[in-house]
Amino acid sequence: MKKHRVLFLINPISGIGKQRTVEKAVGDEIDHEKIEFDIAYTEYAGHARELARNAVGKYDVVVAVGGDGTVNEVGSSLINTTTALAIIPTGSGNGLARYLDIPLRVNRALQVINHLVKKDIDTLRVNEQVSLNVAGIGFDGHISHQFAKEKNRGPAGYVKLITKEYAKYKSSVYRISIDNKTYELPAFMLTFANSSQWGNNIHIAPQAKIDDGLIDVCIIKEFPIYDGPSLLISILDQSVDQRRYDVVTRAKHITIESDEKLVGHLDGEPVELGHRAEIRIHPLSLRVIIPPKDFRKNLLDPLMELKEFLPPIPQLTNLPKGFRHGKK
């Protein structure tokens, strides 16, 4: 039987540090009868994109081991090819992986790859760049730019940053064309969703489907500062499309213009978009590896997600001579 060729691209600095265990786990978990593999480490921003582009035609699957930015780099190089994207999520948000029900535990994600079940999904084009999951302009773009400067890359640091920036952020006025219908209004945030969530199970477009050939456009209009908790609750309980300050619609083509420079993000990675952004859908343009229908969810998976939000257990120092952690 001919083996499938798989390339693992590991971002050694992404997210929260699981990457150090991946190489050993690959050797332990991959089905060697079905798969032969190579492993490469990224060395700089954009390197995963280059390596994935060079892998097209040589490998059947390229695995992005990292966060949403790494997934974007790898996936954007595989669009309109027969080489599939697989994900081992080791970042702080893992939006696309969560939407596709890929486990956050490395060994479980590797077991998904062993099944080699493929699905074609849509992708977004924002000006000349690609978004696989969610792109945005406004507050979430601002947060993405600020988060890129942070040393604490976990979910807790993200929440802390949002809390800090929310009160002082000012909405901008945008000229928005959605499938040739034009609006001009002040908005807190404009989100263009391929899947339903940013990451960490925070859902900005609850009804979005990744293979329907449509972009879910979520416009968070300017709202009173005291309504912030309501917005937070709505994205946690997936009711954001029911708020009076929000508009959610679907489209294939959107343009955004502003007198101010558009501060945005693509799959959580900060981008500068100038004064005009054009967003289009490219239906079923990327092949991805997903869990098979009978793949059992592990009871530990939700606990692993919760663990990411908890602070590390402090290590005791300056103990009396003869004492060690957990014993005398």
PDB file of N, CA and C in Angstrom, residues 182-255:
ATOM      1  N   THR A 182     -24.998  49.933   0.008  1.00  0.00           N
ATOM      2  CA  THR A 182     -24.013  50.759   0.692  1.00  0.00           C
ATOM      3  C   THR A 182     -24.593  51.427   1.934  1.00  0.00           C
ATOM      4  N   TYR A 183     -23.780  51.467   2.996  1.00  0.00           N
ATOM      5  CA  TYR A 183     -24.147  52.087   4.269  1.00  0.00           C
ATOM      6  C   TYR A 183     -22.968  52.946   4.730  1.00  0.00           C
ATOM      7  N   GLU A 184     -23.270  53.967   5.521  1.00  0.00           N
ATOM      8  CA  GLU A 184     -22.231  54.752   6.179  1.00  0.00           C
ATOM      9  C   GLU A 184     -22.631  54.914   7.632  1.00  0.00           C
ATOM     10  N   LEU A 185     -21.772  54.452   8.540  1.00  0.00           N
ATOM     11  CA  LEU A 185     -22.139  54.482   9.947  1.00  0.00           C
ATOM     12  C   LEU A 185     -20.912  54.338  10.834  1.00  0.00           C
ATOM     13  N   PRO A 186     -21.015  54.837  12.073  1.00  0.00           N
ATOM     14  CA  PRO A 186     -19.939  54.581  13.037  1.00  0.00           C
ATOM     15  C   PRO A 186     -20.064  53.152  13.556  1.00  0.00           C
ATOM     16  N   ALA A 187     -18.945  52.466  13.647  1.00  0.00           N
ATOM     17  CA  ALA A 187     -18.975  51.078  14.100  1.00  0.00           C
ATOM     18  C   ALA A 187     -17.815  50.809  15.048  1.00  0.00           C
ATOM     19  N   PHE A 188     -18.094  49.999  16.030  1.00  0.00           N
ATOM     20  CA  PHE A 188     -17.090  49.557  16.987  1.00  0.00           C
ATOM     21  C   PHE A 188     -16.199  48.486  16.366  1.00  0.00           C
ATOM     22  N   MET A 189     -16.828  47.653  15.514  1.00  0.00           N
ATOM     23  CA  MET A 189     -16.091  46.504  14.991  1.00  0.00           C
ATOM     24  C   MET A 189     -16.821  45.941  13.772  1.00  0.00           C
ATOM     25  N   LEU A 190     -16.040  45.531  12.771  1.00  0.00           N
ATOM     26  CA  LEU A 190     -16.571  44.872  11.585  1.00  0.00           C
ATOM     27  C   LEU A 190     -15.873  43.525  11.463  1.00  0.00           C
ATOM     28  N   THR A 191     -16.648  42.453  11.458  1.00  0.00           N
ATOM     29  CA  THR A 191     -16.060  41.125  11.424  1.00  0.00           C
ATOM     30  C   THR A 191     -16.554  40.368  10.198  1.00  0.00           C
ATOM     31  N   PHE A 192     -15.632  39.646   9.559  1.00  0.00           N
ATOM     32  CA  PHE A 192     -15.938  38.868   8.357  1.00  0.00           C
ATOM     33  C   PHE A 192     -15.588  37.415   8.673  1.00  0.00           C
ATOM     34  N   ALA A 193     -16.624  36.620   8.848  1.00  0.00           N
ATOM     35  CA  ALA A 193     -16.441  35.291   9.425  1.00  0.00           C
ATOM     36  C   ALA A 193     -16.647  34.190   8.399  1.00  0.00           C
ATOM     37  N   ASN A 194     -15.677  33.305   8.329  1.00  0.00           N
ATOM     38  CA  ASN A 194     -15.802  32.081   7.551  1.00  0.00           C
ATOM     39  C   ASN A 194     -16.323  30.969   8.452  1.00  0.00           C
ATOM     40  N   SER A 195     -15.773  30.880   9.667  1.00  0.00           N
ATOM     41  CA  SER A 195     -16.327  29.992  10.686  1.00  0.00           C
ATOM     42  C   SER A 195     -17.016  30.853  11.737  1.00  0.00           C
ATOM     43  N   SER A 196     -17.521  30.238  12.756  1.00  0.00           N
ATOM     44  CA  SER A 196     -18.358  30.958  13.720  1.00  0.00           C
ATOM     45  C   SER A 196     -17.576  31.682  14.795  1.00  0.00           C
ATOM     46  N   GLN A 197     -16.290  31.333  14.999  1.00  0.00           N
ATOM     47  CA  GLN A 197     -15.615  31.857  16.190  1.00  0.00           C
ATOM     48  C   GLN A 197     -14.209  32.368  15.923  1.00  0.00           C
ATOM     49  N   TRP A 198     -13.821  33.335  16.780  1.00  0.00           N
ATOM     50  CA  TRP A 198     -12.441  33.813  16.782  1.00  0.00           C
ATOM     51  C   TRP A 198     -11.494  32.732  17.313  1.00  0.00           C
ATOM     52  N   GLY A 199     -11.909  32.084  18.366  1.00  0.00           N
ATOM     53  CA  GLY A 199     -11.096  31.120  19.093  1.00  0.00           C
ATOM     54  C   GLY A 199     -11.549  31.101  20.538  1.00  0.00           C
ATOM     55  N   ASN A 200     -11.052  30.110  21.299  1.00  0.00           N
ATOM     56  CA  ASN A 200     -11.424  29.974  22.710  1.00  0.00           C
ATOM     57  C   ASN A 200     -12.938  29.889  22.904  1.00  0.00           C
ATOM     58  N   ASN A 201     -13.643  29.370  21.875  1.00  0.00           N
ATOM     59  CA  ASN A 201     -15.103  29.221  21.913  1.00  0.00           C
ATOM     60  C   ASN A 201     -15.827  30.550  22.098  1.00  0.00           C
ATOM     61  N   ILE A 202     -15.244  31.629  21.587  1.00  0.00           N
ATOM     62  CA  ILE A 202     -15.881  32.944  21.582  1.00  0.00           C
ATOM     63  C   ILE A 202     -16.454  33.162  20.186  1.00  0.00           C
ATOM     64  N   HIS A 203     -17.773  33.131  20.089  1.00  0.00           N
ATOM     65  CA  HIS A 203     -18.460  33.066  18.801  1.00  0.00           C
ATOM     66  C   HIS A 203     -18.968  34.442  18.380  1.00  0.00           C
ATOM     67  N   ILE A 204     -18.452  34.931  17.258  1.00  0.00           N
ATOM     68  CA  ILE A 204     -18.863  36.226  16.726  1.00  0.00           C
ATOM     69  C   ILE A 204     -19.920  36.068  15.633  1.00  0.00           C
ATOM     70  N   ALA A 205     -20.022  34.901  15.031  1.00  0.00           N
ATOM     71  CA  ALA A 205     -21.001  34.657  13.962  1.00  0.00           C
ATOM     72  C   ALA A 205     -21.583  33.261  14.159  1.00  0.00           C
ATOM     73  N   PRO A 206     -22.525  33.122  15.087  1.00  0.00           N
ATOM     74  CA  PRO A 206     -22.980  31.799  15.525  1.00  0.00           C
ATOM     75  C   PRO A 206     -23.494  30.889  14.416  1.00  0.00           C
ATOM     76  N   GLN A 207     -24.034  31.468  13.345  1.00  0.00           N
ATOM     77  CA  GLN A 207     -24.632  30.648  12.289  1.00  0.00           C
ATOM     78  C   GLN A 207     -23.696  30.413  11.103  1.00  0.00           C
ATOM     79  N   ALA A 208     -22.473  30.885  11.186  1.00  0.00           N
ATOM     80  CA  ALA A 208     -21.555  30.777  10.043  1.00  0.00           C
ATOM     81  C   ALA A 208     -21.235  29.316   9.729  1.00  0.00           C
ATOM     82  N   LYS A 209     -21.139  29.037   8.436  1.00  0.00           N
ATOM     83  CA  LYS A 209     -20.738  27.714   7.964  1.00  0.00           C
ATOM     84  C   LYS A 209     -19.554  27.878   7.028  1.00  0.00           C
ATOM     85  N   ILE A 210     -18.615  26.977   7.167  1.00  0.00           N
ATOM     86  CA  ILE A 210     -17.331  27.151   6.500  1.00  0.00           C
ATOM     87  C   ILE A 210     -17.324  26.643   5.065  1.00  0.00           C
ATOM     88  N   ASP A 211     -18.450  26.120   4.617  1.00  0.00           N
ATOM     89  CA  ASP A 211     -18.504  25.565   3.266  1.00  0.00           C
ATOM     90  C   ASP A 211     -19.770  25.979   2.522  1.00  0.00           C
ATOM     91  N   ASP A 212     -20.350  27.152   2.880  1.00  0.00           N
ATOM     92  CA  ASP A 212     -21.607  27.572   2.261  1.00  0.00           C
ATOM     93  C   ASP A 212     -21.431  28.621   1.163  1.00  0.00           C
ATOM     94  N   GLY A 213     -20.184  29.010   0.883  1.00  0.00           N
ATOM     95  CA  GLY A 213     -19.930  29.986  -0.163  1.00  0.00           C
ATOM     96  C   GLY A 213     -20.325  31.403   0.196  1.00  0.00           C
ATOM     97  N   LEU A 214     -20.475  31.686   1.503  1.00  0.00           N
ATOM     98  CA  LEU A 214     -20.897  33.010   1.958  1.00  0.00           C
ATOM     99  C   LEU A 214     -20.034  33.479   3.129  1.00  0.00           C
ATOM    100  N   ILE A 215     -19.879  34.795   3.232  1.00  0.00           N
ATOM    101  CA  ILE A 215     -19.206  35.419   4.364  1.00  0.00           C
ATOM    102  C   ILE A 215     -20.265  35.909   5.336  1.00  0.00           C
ATOM    103  N   ASP A 216     -20.148  35.555   6.606  1.00  0.00           N
ATOM    104  CA  ASP A 216     -21.015  36.144   7.624  1.00  0.00           C
ATOM    105  C   ASP A 216     -20.407  37.475   8.057  1.00  0.00           C
ATOM    106  N   VAL A 217     -21.133  38.546   7.797  1.00  0.00           N
ATOM    107  CA  VAL A 217     -20.664  39.897   8.108  1.00  0.00           C
ATOM    108  C   VAL A 217     -21.345  40.350   9.393  1.00  0.00           C
ATOM    109  N   CYS A 218     -20.538  40.612  10.417  1.00  0.00           N
ATOM    110  CA  CYS A 218     -21.070  41.061  11.704  1.00  0.00           C
ATOM    111  C   CYS A 218     -20.629  42.500  11.942  1.00  0.00           C
ATOM    112  N   ILE A 219     -21.604  43.404  11.985  1.00  0.00           N
ATOM    113  CA  ILE A 219     -21.326  44.822  12.234  1.00  0.00           C
ATOM    114  C   ILE A 219     -21.755  45.148  13.656  1.00  0.00           C
ATOM    115  N   ILE A 220     -20.786  45.439  14.514  1.00  0.00           N
ATOM    116  CA  ILE A 220     -21.084  45.888  15.870  1.00  0.00           C
ATOM    117  C   ILE A 220     -21.119  47.411  15.819  1.00  0.00           C
ATOM    118  N   LYS A 221     -22.330  47.959  15.803  1.00  0.00           N
ATOM    119  CA  LYS A 221     -22.473  49.406  15.699  1.00  0.00           C
ATOM    120  C   LYS A 221     -22.025  50.081  16.989  1.00  0.00           C
ATOM    121  N   GLU A 222     -21.783  51.383  16.903  1.00  0.00           N
ATOM    122  CA  GLU A 222     -21.406  52.137  18.095  1.00  0.00           C
ATOM    123  C   GLU A 222     -22.487  51.973  19.153  1.00  0.00           C
ATOM    124  N   PHE A 223     -22.062  51.740  20.403  1.00  0.00           N
ATOM    125  CA  PHE A 223     -23.028  51.479  21.471  1.00  0.00           C
ATOM    126  C   PHE A 223     -22.554  52.152  22.763  1.00  0.00           C
ATOM    127  N   PRO A 224     -23.464  52.362  23.708  1.00  0.00           N
ATOM    128  CA  PRO A 224     -23.071  52.983  24.983  1.00  0.00           C
ATOM    129  C   PRO A 224     -22.048  52.122  25.715  1.00  0.00           C
ATOM    130  N   ILE A 225     -21.121  52.753  26.393  1.00  0.00           N
ATOM    131  CA  ILE A 225     -20.052  52.022  27.057  1.00  0.00           C
ATOM    132  C   ILE A 225     -20.595  51.027  28.094  1.00  0.00           C
ATOM    133  N   TYR A 226     -21.738  51.361  28.693  1.00  0.00           N
ATOM    134  CA  TYR A 226     -22.287  50.467  29.720  1.00  0.00           C
ATOM    135  C   TYR A 226     -22.848  49.178  29.122  1.00  0.00           C
ATOM    136  N   ASP A 227     -22.987  49.117  27.778  1.00  0.00           N
ATOM    137  CA  ASP A 227     -23.531  47.917  27.144  1.00  0.00           C
ATOM    138  C   ASP A 227     -22.445  46.881  26.857  1.00  0.00           C
ATOM    139  N   GLY A 228     -21.200  47.180  27.226  1.00  0.00           N
ATOM    140  CA  GLY A 228     -20.107  46.254  26.981  1.00  0.00           C
ATOM    141  C   GLY A 228     -20.324  44.863  27.558  1.00  0.00           C
ATOM    142  N   PRO A 229     -20.758  44.739  28.823  1.00  0.00           N
ATOM    143  CA  PRO A 229     -20.991  43.399  29.375  1.00  0.00           C
ATOM    144  C   PRO A 229     -22.012  42.595  28.573  1.00  0.00           C
ATOM    145  N   SER A 230     -23.030  43.293  28.028  1.00  0.00           N
ATOM    146  CA  SER A 230     -24.022  42.599  27.211  1.00  0.00           C
ATOM    147  C   SER A 230     -23.388  42.023  25.958  1.00  0.00           C
ATOM    148  N   LEU A 231     -22.477  42.797  25.329  1.00  0.00           N
ATOM    149  CA  LEU A 231     -21.781  42.298  24.148  1.00  0.00           C
ATOM    150  C   LEU A 231     -20.940  41.083  24.504  1.00  0.00           C
ATOM    151  N   LEU A 232     -20.225  41.147  25.623  1.00  0.00           N
ATOM    152  CA  LEU A 232     -19.393  40.029  26.043  1.00  0.00           C
ATOM    153  C   LEU A 232     -20.227  38.774  26.253  1.00  0.00           C
ATOM    154  N   ILE A 233     -21.340  38.916  26.939  1.00  0.00           N
ATOM    155  CA  ILE A 233     -22.214  37.761  27.188  1.00  0.00           C
ATOM    156  C   ILE A 233     -22.728  37.180  25.880  1.00  0.00           C
ATOM    157  N   SER A 234     -23.067  38.066  24.934  1.00  0.00           N
ATOM    158  CA  SER A 234     -23.661  37.596  23.680  1.00  0.00           C
ATOM    159  C   SER A 234     -22.677  36.783  22.840  1.00  0.00           C
ATOM    160  N   ILE A 235     -21.373  37.105  22.904  1.00  0.00           N
ATOM    161  CA  ILE A 235     -20.427  36.322  22.123  1.00  0.00           C
ATOM    162  C   ILE A 235     -20.035  35.031  22.846  1.00  0.00           C
ATOM    163  N   LEU A 236     -20.300  34.981  24.141  1.00  0.00           N
ATOM    164  CA  LEU A 236     -20.054  33.752  24.881  1.00  0.00           C
ATOM    165  C   LEU A 236     -21.216  32.776  24.764  1.00  0.00           C
ATOM    166  N   ASP A 237     -22.457  33.306  24.753  1.00  0.00           N
ATOM    167  CA  ASP A 237     -23.615  32.404  24.665  1.00  0.00           C
ATOM    168  C   ASP A 237     -24.182  32.299  23.241  1.00  0.00           C
ATOM    169  N   GLN A 238     -23.434  32.822  22.270  1.00  0.00           N
ATOM    170  CA  GLN A 238     -23.766  32.707  20.850  1.00  0.00           C
ATOM    171  C   GLN A 238     -25.093  33.388  20.497  1.00  0.00           C
ATOM    172  N   SER A 239     -25.314  34.570  21.071  1.00  0.00           N
ATOM    173  CA  SER A 239     -26.539  35.315  20.772  1.00  0.00           C
ATOM    174  C   SER A 239     -26.242  36.697  20.212  1.00  0.00           C
ATOM    175  N   VAL A 240     -25.022  36.903  19.694  1.00  0.00           N
ATOM    176  CA  VAL A 240     -24.627  38.232  19.239  1.00  0.00           C
ATOM    177  C   VAL A 240     -25.527  38.721  18.102  1.00  0.00           C
ATOM    178  N   ASP A 241     -26.089  37.804  17.329  1.00  0.00           N
ATOM    179  CA  ASP A 241     -26.947  38.199  16.216  1.00  0.00           C
ATOM    180  C   ASP A 241     -28.342  38.628  16.673  1.00  0.00           C
ATOM    181  N   GLN A 242     -28.587  38.620  17.990  1.00  0.00           N
ATOM    182  CA  GLN A 242     -29.891  39.021  18.511  1.00  0.00           C
ATOM    183  C   GLN A 242     -29.861  40.371  19.227  1.00  0.00           C
ATOM    184  N   ARG A 243     -28.678  41.007  19.287  1.00  0.00           N
ATOM    185  CA  ARG A 243     -28.570  42.293  19.967  1.00  0.00           C
ATOM    186  C   ARG A 243     -29.020  43.434  19.060  1.00  0.00           C
ATOM    187  N   ARG A 244     -29.575  44.498  19.654  1.00  0.00           N
ATOM    188  CA  ARG A 244     -30.088  45.611  18.852  1.00  0.00           C
ATOM    189  C   ARG A 244     -28.974  46.462  18.267  1.00  0.00           C
ATOM    190  N   TYR A 245     -27.776  46.398  18.823  1.00  0.00           N
ATOM    191  CA  TYR A 245     -26.666  47.191  18.300  1.00  0.00           C
ATOM    192  C   TYR A 245     -25.877  46.448  17.224  1.00  0.00           C
ATOM    193  N   ASP A 246     -26.255  45.219  16.921  1.00  0.00           N
ATOM    194  CA  ASP A 246     -25.479  44.395  16.001  1.00  0.00           C
ATOM    195  C   ASP A 246     -26.291  44.047  14.757  1.00  0.00           C
ATOM    196  N   VAL A 247     -25.568  43.924  13.662  1.00  0.00           N
ATOM    197  CA  VAL A 247     -26.175  43.480  12.409  1.00  0.00           C
ATOM    198  C   VAL A 247     -25.345  42.316  11.888  1.00  0.00           C
ATOM    199  N   VAL A 248     -25.988  41.185  11.611  1.00  0.00           N
ATOM    200  CA  VAL A 248     -25.303  40.044  11.017  1.00  0.00           C
ATOM    201  C   VAL A 248     -26.013  39.701   9.713  1.00  0.00           C
ATOM    202  N   THR A 249     -25.262  39.679   8.635  1.00  0.00           N
ATOM    203  CA  THR A 249     -25.815  39.344   7.332  1.00  0.00           C
ATOM    204  C   THR A 249     -24.813  38.472   6.593  1.00  0.00           C
ATOM    205  N   ARG A 250     -25.178  38.000   5.418  1.00  0.00           N
ATOM    206  CA  ARG A 250     -24.279  37.155   4.627  1.00  0.00           C
ATOM    207  C   ARG A 250     -24.079  37.774   3.266  1.00  0.00           C
ATOM    208  N   ALA A 251     -22.882  37.591   2.726  1.00  0.00           N
ATOM    209  CA  ALA A 251     -22.551  38.208   1.448  1.00  0.00           C
ATOM    210  C   ALA A 251     -21.402  37.454   0.800  1.00  0.00           C
ATOM    211  N   LYS A 252     -21.168  37.775  -0.472  1.00  0.00           N
ATOM    212  CA  LYS A 252     -20.037  37.223  -1.202  1.00  0.00           C
ATOM    213  C   LYS A 252     -18.947  38.261  -1.452  1.00  0.00           C
ATOM    214  N   HIS A 253     -19.323  39.538  -1.358  1.00  0.00           N
ATOM    215  CA  HIS A 253     -18.382  40.596  -1.693  1.00  0.00           C
ATOM    216  C   HIS A 253     -18.664  41.811  -0.819  1.00  0.00           C
ATOM    217  N   ILE A 254     -17.663  42.286  -0.109  1.00  0.00           N
ATOM    218  CA  ILE A 254     -17.806  43.446   0.774  1.00  0.00           C
ATOM    219  C   ILE A 254     -16.647  44.402   0.515  1.00  0.00           C
ATOM    220  N   THR A 255     -16.931  45.685   0.520  1.00  0.00           N
ATOM    221  CA  THR A 255     -15.859  46.679   0.518  1.00  0.00           C
ATOM    222  C   THR A 255     -16.053  47.606   1.716  1.00  0.00           C
TER     223      THR A 255
END
